[in-house]
Coordinates of C-alpha atoms and ligand atoms in Angstrom, one line a residue:
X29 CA 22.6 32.3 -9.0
X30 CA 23.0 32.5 -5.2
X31 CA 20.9 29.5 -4.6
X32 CA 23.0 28.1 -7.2
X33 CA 26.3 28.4 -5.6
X34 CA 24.9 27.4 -1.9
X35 CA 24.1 24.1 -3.5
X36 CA 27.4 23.6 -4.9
X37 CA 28.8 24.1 -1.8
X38 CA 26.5 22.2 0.0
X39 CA 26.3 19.3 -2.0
X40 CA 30.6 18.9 -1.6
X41 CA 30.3 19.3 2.0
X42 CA 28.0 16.7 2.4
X43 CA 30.4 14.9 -0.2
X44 CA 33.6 15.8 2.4
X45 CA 31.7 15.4 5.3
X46 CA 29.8 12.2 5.7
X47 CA 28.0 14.1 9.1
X48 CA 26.5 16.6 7.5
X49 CA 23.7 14.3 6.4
X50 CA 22.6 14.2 10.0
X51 CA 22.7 17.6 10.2
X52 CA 19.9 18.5 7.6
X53 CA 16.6 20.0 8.6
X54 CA 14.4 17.1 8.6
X55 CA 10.8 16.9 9.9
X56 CA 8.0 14.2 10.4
X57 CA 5.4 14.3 9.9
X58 CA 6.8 17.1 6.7
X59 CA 5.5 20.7 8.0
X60 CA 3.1 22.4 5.5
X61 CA 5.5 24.8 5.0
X62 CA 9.2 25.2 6.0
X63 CA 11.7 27.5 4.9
X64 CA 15.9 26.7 5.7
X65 CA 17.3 30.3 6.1
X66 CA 21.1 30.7 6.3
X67 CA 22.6 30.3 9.9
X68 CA 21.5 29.0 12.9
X69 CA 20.8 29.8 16.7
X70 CA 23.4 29.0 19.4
X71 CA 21.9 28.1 22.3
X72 CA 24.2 28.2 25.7
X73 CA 23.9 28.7 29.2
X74 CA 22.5 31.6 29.1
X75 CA 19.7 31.5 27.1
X76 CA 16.1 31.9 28.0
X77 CA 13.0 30.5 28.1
X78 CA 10.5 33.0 28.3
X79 CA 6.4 31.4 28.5
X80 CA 5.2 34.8 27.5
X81 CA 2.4 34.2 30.1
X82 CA 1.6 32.2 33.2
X83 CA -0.4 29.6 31.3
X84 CA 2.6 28.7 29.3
X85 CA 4.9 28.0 32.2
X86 CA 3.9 24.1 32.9
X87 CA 5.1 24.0 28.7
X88 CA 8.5 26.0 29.0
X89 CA 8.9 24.0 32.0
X90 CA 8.1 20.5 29.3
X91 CA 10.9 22.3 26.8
X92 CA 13.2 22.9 29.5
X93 CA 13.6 19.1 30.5
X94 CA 13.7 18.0 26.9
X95 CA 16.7 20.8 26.4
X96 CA 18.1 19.4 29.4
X97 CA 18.3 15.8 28.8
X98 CA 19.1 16.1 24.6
X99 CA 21.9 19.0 25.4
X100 CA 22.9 18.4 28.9
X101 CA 21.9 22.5 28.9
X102 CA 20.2 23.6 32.4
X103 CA 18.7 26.5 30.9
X104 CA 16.6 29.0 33.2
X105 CA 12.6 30.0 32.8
X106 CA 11.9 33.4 32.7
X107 CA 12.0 36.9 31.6
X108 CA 9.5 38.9 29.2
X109 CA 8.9 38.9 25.8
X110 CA 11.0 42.2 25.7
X111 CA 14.5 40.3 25.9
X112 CA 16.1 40.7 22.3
X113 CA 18.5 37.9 22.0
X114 CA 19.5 34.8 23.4
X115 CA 16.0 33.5 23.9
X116 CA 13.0 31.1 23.2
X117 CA 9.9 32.6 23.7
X118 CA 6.3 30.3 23.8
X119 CA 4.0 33.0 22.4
X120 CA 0.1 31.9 22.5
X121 CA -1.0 34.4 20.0
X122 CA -5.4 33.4 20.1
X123 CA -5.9 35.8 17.0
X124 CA -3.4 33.9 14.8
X125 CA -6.5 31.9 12.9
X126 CA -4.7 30.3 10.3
X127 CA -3.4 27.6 12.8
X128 CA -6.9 26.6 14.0
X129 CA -6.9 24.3 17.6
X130 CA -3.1 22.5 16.7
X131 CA -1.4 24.7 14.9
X132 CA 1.9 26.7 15.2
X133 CA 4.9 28.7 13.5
X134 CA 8.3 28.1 14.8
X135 CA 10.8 30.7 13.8
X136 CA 14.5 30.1 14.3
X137 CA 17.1 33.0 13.5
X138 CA 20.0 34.5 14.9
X139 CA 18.4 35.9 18.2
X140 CA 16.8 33.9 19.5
X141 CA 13.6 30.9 18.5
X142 CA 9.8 31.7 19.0
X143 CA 6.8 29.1 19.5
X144 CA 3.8 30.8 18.5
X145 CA 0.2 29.1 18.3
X146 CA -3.6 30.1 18.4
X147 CA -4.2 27.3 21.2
X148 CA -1.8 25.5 24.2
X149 CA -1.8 21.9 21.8
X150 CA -0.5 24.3 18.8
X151 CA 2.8 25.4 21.2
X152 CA 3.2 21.5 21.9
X153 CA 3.2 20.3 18.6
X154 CA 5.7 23.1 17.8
X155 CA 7.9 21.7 20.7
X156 CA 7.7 18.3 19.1
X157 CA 9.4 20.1 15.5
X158 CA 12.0 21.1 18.1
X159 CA 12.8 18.4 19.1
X160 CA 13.7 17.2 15.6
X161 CA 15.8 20.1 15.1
X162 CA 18.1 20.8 17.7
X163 CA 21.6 19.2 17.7
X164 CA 23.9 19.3 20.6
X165 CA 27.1 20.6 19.9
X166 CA 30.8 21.6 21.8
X167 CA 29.3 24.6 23.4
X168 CA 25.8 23.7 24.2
X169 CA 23.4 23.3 21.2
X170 CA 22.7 24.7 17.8
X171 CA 19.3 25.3 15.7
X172 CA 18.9 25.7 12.2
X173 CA 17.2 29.3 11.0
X174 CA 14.4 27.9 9.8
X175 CA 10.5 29.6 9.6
X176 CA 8.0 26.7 10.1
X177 CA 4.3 26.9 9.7
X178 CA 2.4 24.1 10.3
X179 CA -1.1 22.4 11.2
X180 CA -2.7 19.3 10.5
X181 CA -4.9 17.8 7.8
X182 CA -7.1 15.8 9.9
X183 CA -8.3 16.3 13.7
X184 CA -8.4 12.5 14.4
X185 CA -5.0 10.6 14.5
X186 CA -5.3 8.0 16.6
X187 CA -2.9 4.7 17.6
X188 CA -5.4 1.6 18.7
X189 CA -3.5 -0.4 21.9
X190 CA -4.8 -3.6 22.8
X191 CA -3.7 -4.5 26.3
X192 CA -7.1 -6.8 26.6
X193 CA -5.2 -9.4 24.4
X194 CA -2.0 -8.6 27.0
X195 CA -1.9 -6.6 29.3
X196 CA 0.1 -3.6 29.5
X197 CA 1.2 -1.9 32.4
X198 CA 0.5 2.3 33.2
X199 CA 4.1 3.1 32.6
X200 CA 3.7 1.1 29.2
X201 CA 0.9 3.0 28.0
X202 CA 2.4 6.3 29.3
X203 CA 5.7 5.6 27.4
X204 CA 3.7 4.6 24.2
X205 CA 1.5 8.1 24.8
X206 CA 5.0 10.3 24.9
X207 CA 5.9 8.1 21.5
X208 CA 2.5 8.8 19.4
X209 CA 2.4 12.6 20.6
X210 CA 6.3 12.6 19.3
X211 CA 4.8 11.8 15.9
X212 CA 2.0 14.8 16.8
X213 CA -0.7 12.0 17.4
X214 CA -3.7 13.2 19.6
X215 CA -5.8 9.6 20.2
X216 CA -5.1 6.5 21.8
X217 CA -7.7 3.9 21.7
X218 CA -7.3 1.2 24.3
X219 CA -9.2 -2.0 23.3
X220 CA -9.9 -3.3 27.1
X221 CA -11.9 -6.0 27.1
X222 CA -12.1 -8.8 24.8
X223 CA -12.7 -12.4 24.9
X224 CA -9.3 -13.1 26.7
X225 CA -9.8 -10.6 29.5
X226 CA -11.5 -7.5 30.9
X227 CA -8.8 -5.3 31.9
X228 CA -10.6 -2.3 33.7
X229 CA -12.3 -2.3 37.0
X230 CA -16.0 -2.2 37.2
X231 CA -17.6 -1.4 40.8
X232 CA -20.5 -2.4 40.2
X233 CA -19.4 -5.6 38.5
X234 CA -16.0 -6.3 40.6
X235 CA -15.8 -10.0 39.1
X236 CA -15.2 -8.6 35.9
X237 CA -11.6 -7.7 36.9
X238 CA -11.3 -10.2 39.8
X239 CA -12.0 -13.1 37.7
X240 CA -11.8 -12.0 34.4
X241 CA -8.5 -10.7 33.9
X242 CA -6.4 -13.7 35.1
X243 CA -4.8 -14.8 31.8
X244 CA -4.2 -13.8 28.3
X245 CA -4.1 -14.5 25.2
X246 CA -0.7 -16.4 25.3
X247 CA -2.8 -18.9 28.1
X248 CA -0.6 -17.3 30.8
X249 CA -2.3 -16.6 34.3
X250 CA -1.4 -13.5 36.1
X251 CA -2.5 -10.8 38.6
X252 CA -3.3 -7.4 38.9
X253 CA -3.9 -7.4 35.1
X254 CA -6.3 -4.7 35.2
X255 CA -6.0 -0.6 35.7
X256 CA -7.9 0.1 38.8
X257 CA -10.3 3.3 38.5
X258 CA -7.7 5.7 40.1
X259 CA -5.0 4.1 37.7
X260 CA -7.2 5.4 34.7
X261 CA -7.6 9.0 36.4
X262 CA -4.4 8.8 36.4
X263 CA -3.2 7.7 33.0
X264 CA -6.1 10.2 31.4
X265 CA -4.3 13.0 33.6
X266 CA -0.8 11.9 31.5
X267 CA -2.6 11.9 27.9
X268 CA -4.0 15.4 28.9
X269 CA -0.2 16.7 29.2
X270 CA 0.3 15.5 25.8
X271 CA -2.9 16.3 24.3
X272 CA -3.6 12.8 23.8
X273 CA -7.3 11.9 24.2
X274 CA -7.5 8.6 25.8
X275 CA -10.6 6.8 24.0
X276 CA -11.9 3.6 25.9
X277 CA -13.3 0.7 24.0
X278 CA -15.7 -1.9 25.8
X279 CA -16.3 -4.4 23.1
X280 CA -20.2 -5.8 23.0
X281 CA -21.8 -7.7 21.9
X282 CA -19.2 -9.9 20.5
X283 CA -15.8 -10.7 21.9
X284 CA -17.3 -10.6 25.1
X285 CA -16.0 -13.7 26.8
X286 CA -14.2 -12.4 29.7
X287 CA -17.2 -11.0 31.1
X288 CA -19.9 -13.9 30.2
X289 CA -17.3 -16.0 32.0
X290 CA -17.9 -14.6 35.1
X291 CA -21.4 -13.7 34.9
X292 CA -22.7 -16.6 32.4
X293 CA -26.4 -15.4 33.0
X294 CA -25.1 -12.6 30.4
X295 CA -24.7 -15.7 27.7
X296 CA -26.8 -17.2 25.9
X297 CA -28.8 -19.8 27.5
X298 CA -27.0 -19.1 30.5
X299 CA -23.4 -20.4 28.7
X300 CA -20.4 -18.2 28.8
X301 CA -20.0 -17.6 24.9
X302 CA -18.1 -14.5 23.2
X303 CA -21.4 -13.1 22.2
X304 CA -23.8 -11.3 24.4
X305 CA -27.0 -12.2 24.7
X306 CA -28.7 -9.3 23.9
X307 CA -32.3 -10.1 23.7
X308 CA -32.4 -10.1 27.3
X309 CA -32.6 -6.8 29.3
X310 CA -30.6 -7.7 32.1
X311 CA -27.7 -7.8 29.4
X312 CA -28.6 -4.2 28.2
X313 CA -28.8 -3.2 31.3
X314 CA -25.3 -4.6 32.3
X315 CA -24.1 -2.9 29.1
X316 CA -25.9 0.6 30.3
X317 CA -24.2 0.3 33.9
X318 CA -20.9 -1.0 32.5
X319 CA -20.6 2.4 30.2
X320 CA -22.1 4.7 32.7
X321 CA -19.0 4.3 35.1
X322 CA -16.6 4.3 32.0
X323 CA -18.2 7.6 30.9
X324 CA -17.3 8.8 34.6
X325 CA -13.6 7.8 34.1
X326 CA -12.9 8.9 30.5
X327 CA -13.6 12.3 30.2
X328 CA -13.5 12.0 26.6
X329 CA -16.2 12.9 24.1
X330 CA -15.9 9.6 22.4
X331 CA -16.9 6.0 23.6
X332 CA -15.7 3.3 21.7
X333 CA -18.5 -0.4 22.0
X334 CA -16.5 -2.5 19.2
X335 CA -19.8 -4.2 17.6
X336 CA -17.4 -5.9 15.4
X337 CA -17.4 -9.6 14.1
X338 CA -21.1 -11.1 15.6
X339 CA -21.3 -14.6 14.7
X340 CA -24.5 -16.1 13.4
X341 CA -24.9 -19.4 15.3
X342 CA -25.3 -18.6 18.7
X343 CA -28.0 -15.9 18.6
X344 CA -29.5 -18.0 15.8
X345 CA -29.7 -21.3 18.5
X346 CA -30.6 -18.9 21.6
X347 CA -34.3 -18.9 21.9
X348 CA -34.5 -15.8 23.7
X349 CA -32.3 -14.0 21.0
X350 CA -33.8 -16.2 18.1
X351 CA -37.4 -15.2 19.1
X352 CA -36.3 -11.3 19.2
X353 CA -34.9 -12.1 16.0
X354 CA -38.6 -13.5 14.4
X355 CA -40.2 -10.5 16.1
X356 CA -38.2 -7.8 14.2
X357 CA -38.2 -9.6 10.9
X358 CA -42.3 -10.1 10.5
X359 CA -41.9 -6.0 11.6
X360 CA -40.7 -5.8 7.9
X361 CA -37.5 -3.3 9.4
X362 CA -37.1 -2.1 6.1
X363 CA -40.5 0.5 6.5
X364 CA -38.8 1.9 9.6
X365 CA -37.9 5.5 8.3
X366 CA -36.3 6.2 11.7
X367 CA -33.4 4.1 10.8
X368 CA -30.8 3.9 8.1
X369 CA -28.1 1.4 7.1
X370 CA -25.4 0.5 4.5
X371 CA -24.6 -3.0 3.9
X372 CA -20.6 -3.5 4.0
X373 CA -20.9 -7.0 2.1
X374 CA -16.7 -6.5 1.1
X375 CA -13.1 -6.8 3.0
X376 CA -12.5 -8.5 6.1
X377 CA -14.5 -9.5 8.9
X378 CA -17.9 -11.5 9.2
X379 CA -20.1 -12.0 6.2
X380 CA -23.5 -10.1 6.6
X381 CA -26.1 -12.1 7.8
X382 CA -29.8 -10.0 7.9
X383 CA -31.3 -11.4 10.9
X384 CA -28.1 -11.0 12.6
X385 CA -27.4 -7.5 11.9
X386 CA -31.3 -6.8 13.0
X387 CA -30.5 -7.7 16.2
X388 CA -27.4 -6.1 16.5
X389 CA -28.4 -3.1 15.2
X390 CA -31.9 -2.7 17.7
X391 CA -28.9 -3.3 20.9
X392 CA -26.3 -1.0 19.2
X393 CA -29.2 1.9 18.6
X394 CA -29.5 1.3 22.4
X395 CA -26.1 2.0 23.3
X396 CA -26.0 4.7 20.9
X397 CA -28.8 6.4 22.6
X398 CA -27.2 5.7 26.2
X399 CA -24.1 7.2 25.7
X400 CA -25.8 10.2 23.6
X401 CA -27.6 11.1 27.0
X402 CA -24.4 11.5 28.5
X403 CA -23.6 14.3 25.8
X404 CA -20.6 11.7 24.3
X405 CA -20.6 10.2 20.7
X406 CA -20.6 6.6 20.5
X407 CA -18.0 5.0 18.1
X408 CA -17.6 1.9 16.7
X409 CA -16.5 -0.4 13.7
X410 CA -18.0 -0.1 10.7
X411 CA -20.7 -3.1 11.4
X412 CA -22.4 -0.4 13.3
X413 CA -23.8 0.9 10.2
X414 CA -25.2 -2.8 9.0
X415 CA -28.1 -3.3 11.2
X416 CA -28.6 0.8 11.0
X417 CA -28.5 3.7 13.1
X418 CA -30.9 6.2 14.4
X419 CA -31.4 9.1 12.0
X420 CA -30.5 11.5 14.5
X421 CA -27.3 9.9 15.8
X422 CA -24.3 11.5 16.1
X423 CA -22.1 7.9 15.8
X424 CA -18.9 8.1 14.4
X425 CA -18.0 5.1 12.3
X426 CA -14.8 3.2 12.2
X427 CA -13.6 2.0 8.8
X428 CA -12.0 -1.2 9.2
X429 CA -13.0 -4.0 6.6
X430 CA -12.7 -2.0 3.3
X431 CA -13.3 1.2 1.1
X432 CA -16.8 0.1 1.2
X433 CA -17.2 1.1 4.7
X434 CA -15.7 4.8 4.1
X435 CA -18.0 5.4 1.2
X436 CA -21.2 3.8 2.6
X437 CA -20.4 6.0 6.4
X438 CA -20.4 9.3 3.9
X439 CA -23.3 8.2 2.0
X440 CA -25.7 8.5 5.7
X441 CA -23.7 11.7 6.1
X442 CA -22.0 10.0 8.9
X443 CA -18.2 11.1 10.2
X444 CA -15.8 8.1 9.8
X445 CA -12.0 7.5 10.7
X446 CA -10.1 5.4 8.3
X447 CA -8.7 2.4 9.8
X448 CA -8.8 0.0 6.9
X449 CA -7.8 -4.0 7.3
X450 CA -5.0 -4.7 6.3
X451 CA -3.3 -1.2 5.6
X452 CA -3.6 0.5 9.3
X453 CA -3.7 -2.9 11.1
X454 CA -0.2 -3.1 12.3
X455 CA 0.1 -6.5 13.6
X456 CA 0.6 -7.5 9.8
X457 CA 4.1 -7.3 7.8
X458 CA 2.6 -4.8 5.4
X459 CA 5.7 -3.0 3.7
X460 CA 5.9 0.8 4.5
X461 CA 5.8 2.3 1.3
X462 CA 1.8 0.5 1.5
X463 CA 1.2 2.2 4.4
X464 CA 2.5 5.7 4.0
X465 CA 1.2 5.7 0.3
X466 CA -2.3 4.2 1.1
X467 CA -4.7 7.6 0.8
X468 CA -7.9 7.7 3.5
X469 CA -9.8 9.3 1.2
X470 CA -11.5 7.3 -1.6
X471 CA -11.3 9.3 -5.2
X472 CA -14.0 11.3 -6.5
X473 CA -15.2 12.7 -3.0
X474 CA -16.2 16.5 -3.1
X475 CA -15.0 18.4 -0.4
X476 CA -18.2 18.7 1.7
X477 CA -18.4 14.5 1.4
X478 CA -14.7 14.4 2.0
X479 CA -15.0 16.6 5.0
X480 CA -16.9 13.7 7.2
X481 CA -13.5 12.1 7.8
X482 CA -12.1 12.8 10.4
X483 CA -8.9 11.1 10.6
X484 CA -6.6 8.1 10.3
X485 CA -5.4 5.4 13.4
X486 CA -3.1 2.7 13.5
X487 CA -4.4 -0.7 15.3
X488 CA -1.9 -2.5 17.0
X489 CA -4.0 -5.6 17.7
X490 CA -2.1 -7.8 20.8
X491 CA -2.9 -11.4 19.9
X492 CA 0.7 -12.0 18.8
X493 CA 2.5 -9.5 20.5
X494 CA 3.4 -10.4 24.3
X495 CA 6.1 -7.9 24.9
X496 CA 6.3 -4.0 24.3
X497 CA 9.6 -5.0 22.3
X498 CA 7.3 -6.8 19.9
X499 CA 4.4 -4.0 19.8
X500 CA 7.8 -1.5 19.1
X501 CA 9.2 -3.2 16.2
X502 CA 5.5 -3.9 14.5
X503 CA 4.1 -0.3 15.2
X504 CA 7.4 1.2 13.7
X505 CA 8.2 3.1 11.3
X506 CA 4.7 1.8 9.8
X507 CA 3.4 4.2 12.7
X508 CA 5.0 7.4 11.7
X509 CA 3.7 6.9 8.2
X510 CA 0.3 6.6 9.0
X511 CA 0.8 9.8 11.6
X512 CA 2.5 12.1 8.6
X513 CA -1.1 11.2 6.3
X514 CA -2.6 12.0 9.1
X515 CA -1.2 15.6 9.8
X516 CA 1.0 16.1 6.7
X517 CA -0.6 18.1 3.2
X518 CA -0.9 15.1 0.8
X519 CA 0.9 17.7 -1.8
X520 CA 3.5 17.4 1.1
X521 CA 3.6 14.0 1.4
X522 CA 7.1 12.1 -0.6
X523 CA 8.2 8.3 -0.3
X524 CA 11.9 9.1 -0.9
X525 CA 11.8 12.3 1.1
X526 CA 10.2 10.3 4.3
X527 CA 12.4 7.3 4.3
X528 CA 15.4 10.0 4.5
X529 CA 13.9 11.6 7.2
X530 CA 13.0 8.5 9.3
X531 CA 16.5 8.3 10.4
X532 CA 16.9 11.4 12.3
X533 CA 13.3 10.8 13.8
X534 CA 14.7 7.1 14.1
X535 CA 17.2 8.5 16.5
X536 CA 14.5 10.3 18.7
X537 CA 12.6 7.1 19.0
X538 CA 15.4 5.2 20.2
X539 CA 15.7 7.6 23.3
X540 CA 12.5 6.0 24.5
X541 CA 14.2 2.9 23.7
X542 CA 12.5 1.6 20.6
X543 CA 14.7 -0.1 18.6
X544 CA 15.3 0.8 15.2
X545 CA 18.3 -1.7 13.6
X546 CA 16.4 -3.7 11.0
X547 CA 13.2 -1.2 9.6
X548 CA 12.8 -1.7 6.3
X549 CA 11.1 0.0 3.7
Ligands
ZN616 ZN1 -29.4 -15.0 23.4

């Protein structure tokens, strides 16, 4: 009867009071569980941030600037875990199991809020619910009681940036890093070389970035369109603080142009081309020294190589490449029990070609094995698996050119991410409801199978998007969809419910200046 009566009243105060929308406890992506208590927390001046221990300060210090600039309240860090009111406490609790490496409980009530997580990235994702919560008001700022608990469905949700088509600048990538952790994204994927220029600088091959990243893919010509080494250091340093891992992709052996334009002996014949001409070791072993120094920059356990879209005709007309490709066939690949493939013949991209995918797949087990030595999985789209992998790989496989590619990774026992053409490619006007309602795993999976995926990511190809405005306005809301089936319980997950609470998240977006007039569903 209670519950009765509180929604009678609540439902004519929102009928008095057209704020009071606003005002409702609203999350994205939806918490697994959240209960709305009665009341709230008043936070003023003198409340207190408390990091429970020393570890946490560099994160109450993080809240403390976000209090500041949403509330205008300078609020002060300090004091134990033994105040009894007035406070919010960051408590990193590492026998609280349940929440596994990013999860947290957030608990609001009358006293005072605590932030309690198993690991540091659990706290921050619990600040990020904060941040949807908190309303400034006449004395300072007010919280609903609420008693979240909340961790994510899948370890891998990533947001693919493409600053090889144009180039984006640190404080770009920086800003779009705070906007994809906002959504409690942990990967960004930065696509930074392709065919219209090599955006990362190479020692040992310095005309990669001194010629080859002087225009784009509008045809403009420009400078300094490149992250130095120490830029990279630094940006890595800035995902870290978010808990962002920054995955670099070097595309090979297609869409390779910048580079055999400055070094054509890396072409075919000698001829700048988009494809690599692998049959030659000097190319391997450009590829080798290329990824050695990107493995010193990214410290992150995953090495993106592309391997997407080879075209048949120029390895077919190469002699070199064309004479590999004879060699391999008359070895009748298909006795080679070391191996094994799956043949993505549907969706987008390239139609399979045999001989081609031989060759590719001898130069892509190549790579594999490189980066492997380095302790580092290699990753790449889901042509990877037609020319076939190593047994013993641990490659992860990228699912972009349809359903086919998720089932046939999990049928080698492989780990995939879901990044299917066209519903995670955001360059496309795909509705919303597509996206958030598009499900990564393919029906009839058992769990062990369906435990291989890891995640979900977002591509924001560049071709078409010169400015950051553009990338804004195509990567949202579509963005936050993919980011709530990425963390959010399916059982969780709500069309309706999430196009109500894109407005409230809406409003946090636009204080990074993303504009939100004009989303539609
Ligand atoms: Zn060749």
């Amino acid at each position: 009867m209670k519950s009765f009566i509180f929604l009678i009243i609540s439902v004519l105060l929102i009928a008095c009071n057209p704020h009071v929308q606003e005002n409702q406890v609203t999350v994205i992506p939806v918490p697994v569980s959240i209960e709305v208590r009665k009341g709230s927390f008043e936070m003023d001046q003198q409340t207190k941030i408390i990091p429970g221990i020393q570890e946490m300060n560099e994160m109450a210090s993080y809240l403390t600037d976000f209090i500041k600039t949403s509330s205008g309240l300078a609020l002060e860090v300090g004091g134990t875990d033994k105040v009894k009111s007035n406070f919010i406490l960051i408590k990193l609790d590492t026998t609280d199991e349940e929440l596994g490496d990013e999860g947290y409980r957030l608990k609001a009530e009358k006293k005072g809020i605590t932030i309690s997580a198993a690991k540091p990235a659990g706290i921050f994702y619990g600040i990020q619910t904060f941040k949807q919560l908190i309303r400034k008001d006449n004395n300072g700022a007010t919280f609903p009681a609420v008693d979240i608990t909340d961790y994510p469905r899948f370890r891998w949700r990533g947001y693919l940036l493409d600053p090889a088509r144009h180039f984006r600048t640190k404080d770009e990538i920086k800003r779009y890093i705070d906007l994809i952790a906002l959504c409690k994204m942990n990967t960004m994927q930065l696509h930074l070389t392709d065919d219209q220029g090599w955006r990362l600088e190479i020692r040992k091959y310095p005309e990669l970035t001194l010629k080859g990243s002087l225009s784009d893919n509008s045809g403009r010509k420009g400078s300094g369109w490149y992250y130095t080494q120490e830029d990279i250091r630094e940006l890595v340093q800035y995902a870290e603080s978010r808990f962002v891992t920054l995955v670099p992709e070097i595309e090979m052996p297609r869409h390779s142009l910048a580079a055999t334009s400055v070094y054509p002996h890396l072409g075919c014949e000698g001829q700048p081309a988009s494809e690599l001409c692998v049959s030659k070791e000097t190319t391997g072993q450009f590829s080798r020294n290329v990824l050695t120094e990107v493995m010193s920059l990214f410290p992150s356990p995953y090495i993106h190589v592309g391997a997407d879209e080879v075209r048949p005709e120029r390895w077919r007309s190469c002699p070199s490449c064309s004479l590999k490709i004879r060699q391999m066939l008359s070895a009748n690949p298909e006795n080679n029990l070391l191996i094994h493939n799956v043949k993505v013949t549907s969706g987008a991209g390239m139609p399979y070609h045999k001989d081609i995918s031989l060759l590719q797949g001898w130069y892509n087990r190549g790579i594999d094995r490189h980066i492997s030595a380095s302790n580092r999985r290699m990753v790449g789209w889901d042509e990877i698996m037609d020319g076939g992998l190593d047994r013993t790989s641990n490659a992860i496989v990228m699912a972009w050119r349809s359903e086919d590619a998720i089932r046939g990774a999990i049928s080698l026992g492989r780990n995939v991410i879901v990044t299917l053409y066209p519903d995670y490619h955001l360059d496309n006007d795909l509705s919303l409801e597509r996206t958030y309602t598009f499900d990564p795993v393919p029906a009839g999976l058992s769990s062990e199978e369906e435990k291989l995926i890891l995640g979900v990511q977002g591509n924001m190809w560049g071709e078409s998007t010169p400015t950051v405005k553009e990338i804004d306005q195509r990567t949202f809301p579509r963005l936050a969809a993919i980011a709530e089936t990425g963390w959010s319980q399916p059982s969780g997950k709500d069309f309706p419910s999430f196009t109500d609470r894109l407005k409230p998240f809406g409003a946090l977006l636009e204080t990074f200046g993303v504009l939100t007039e004009g989303w539609k569903e």
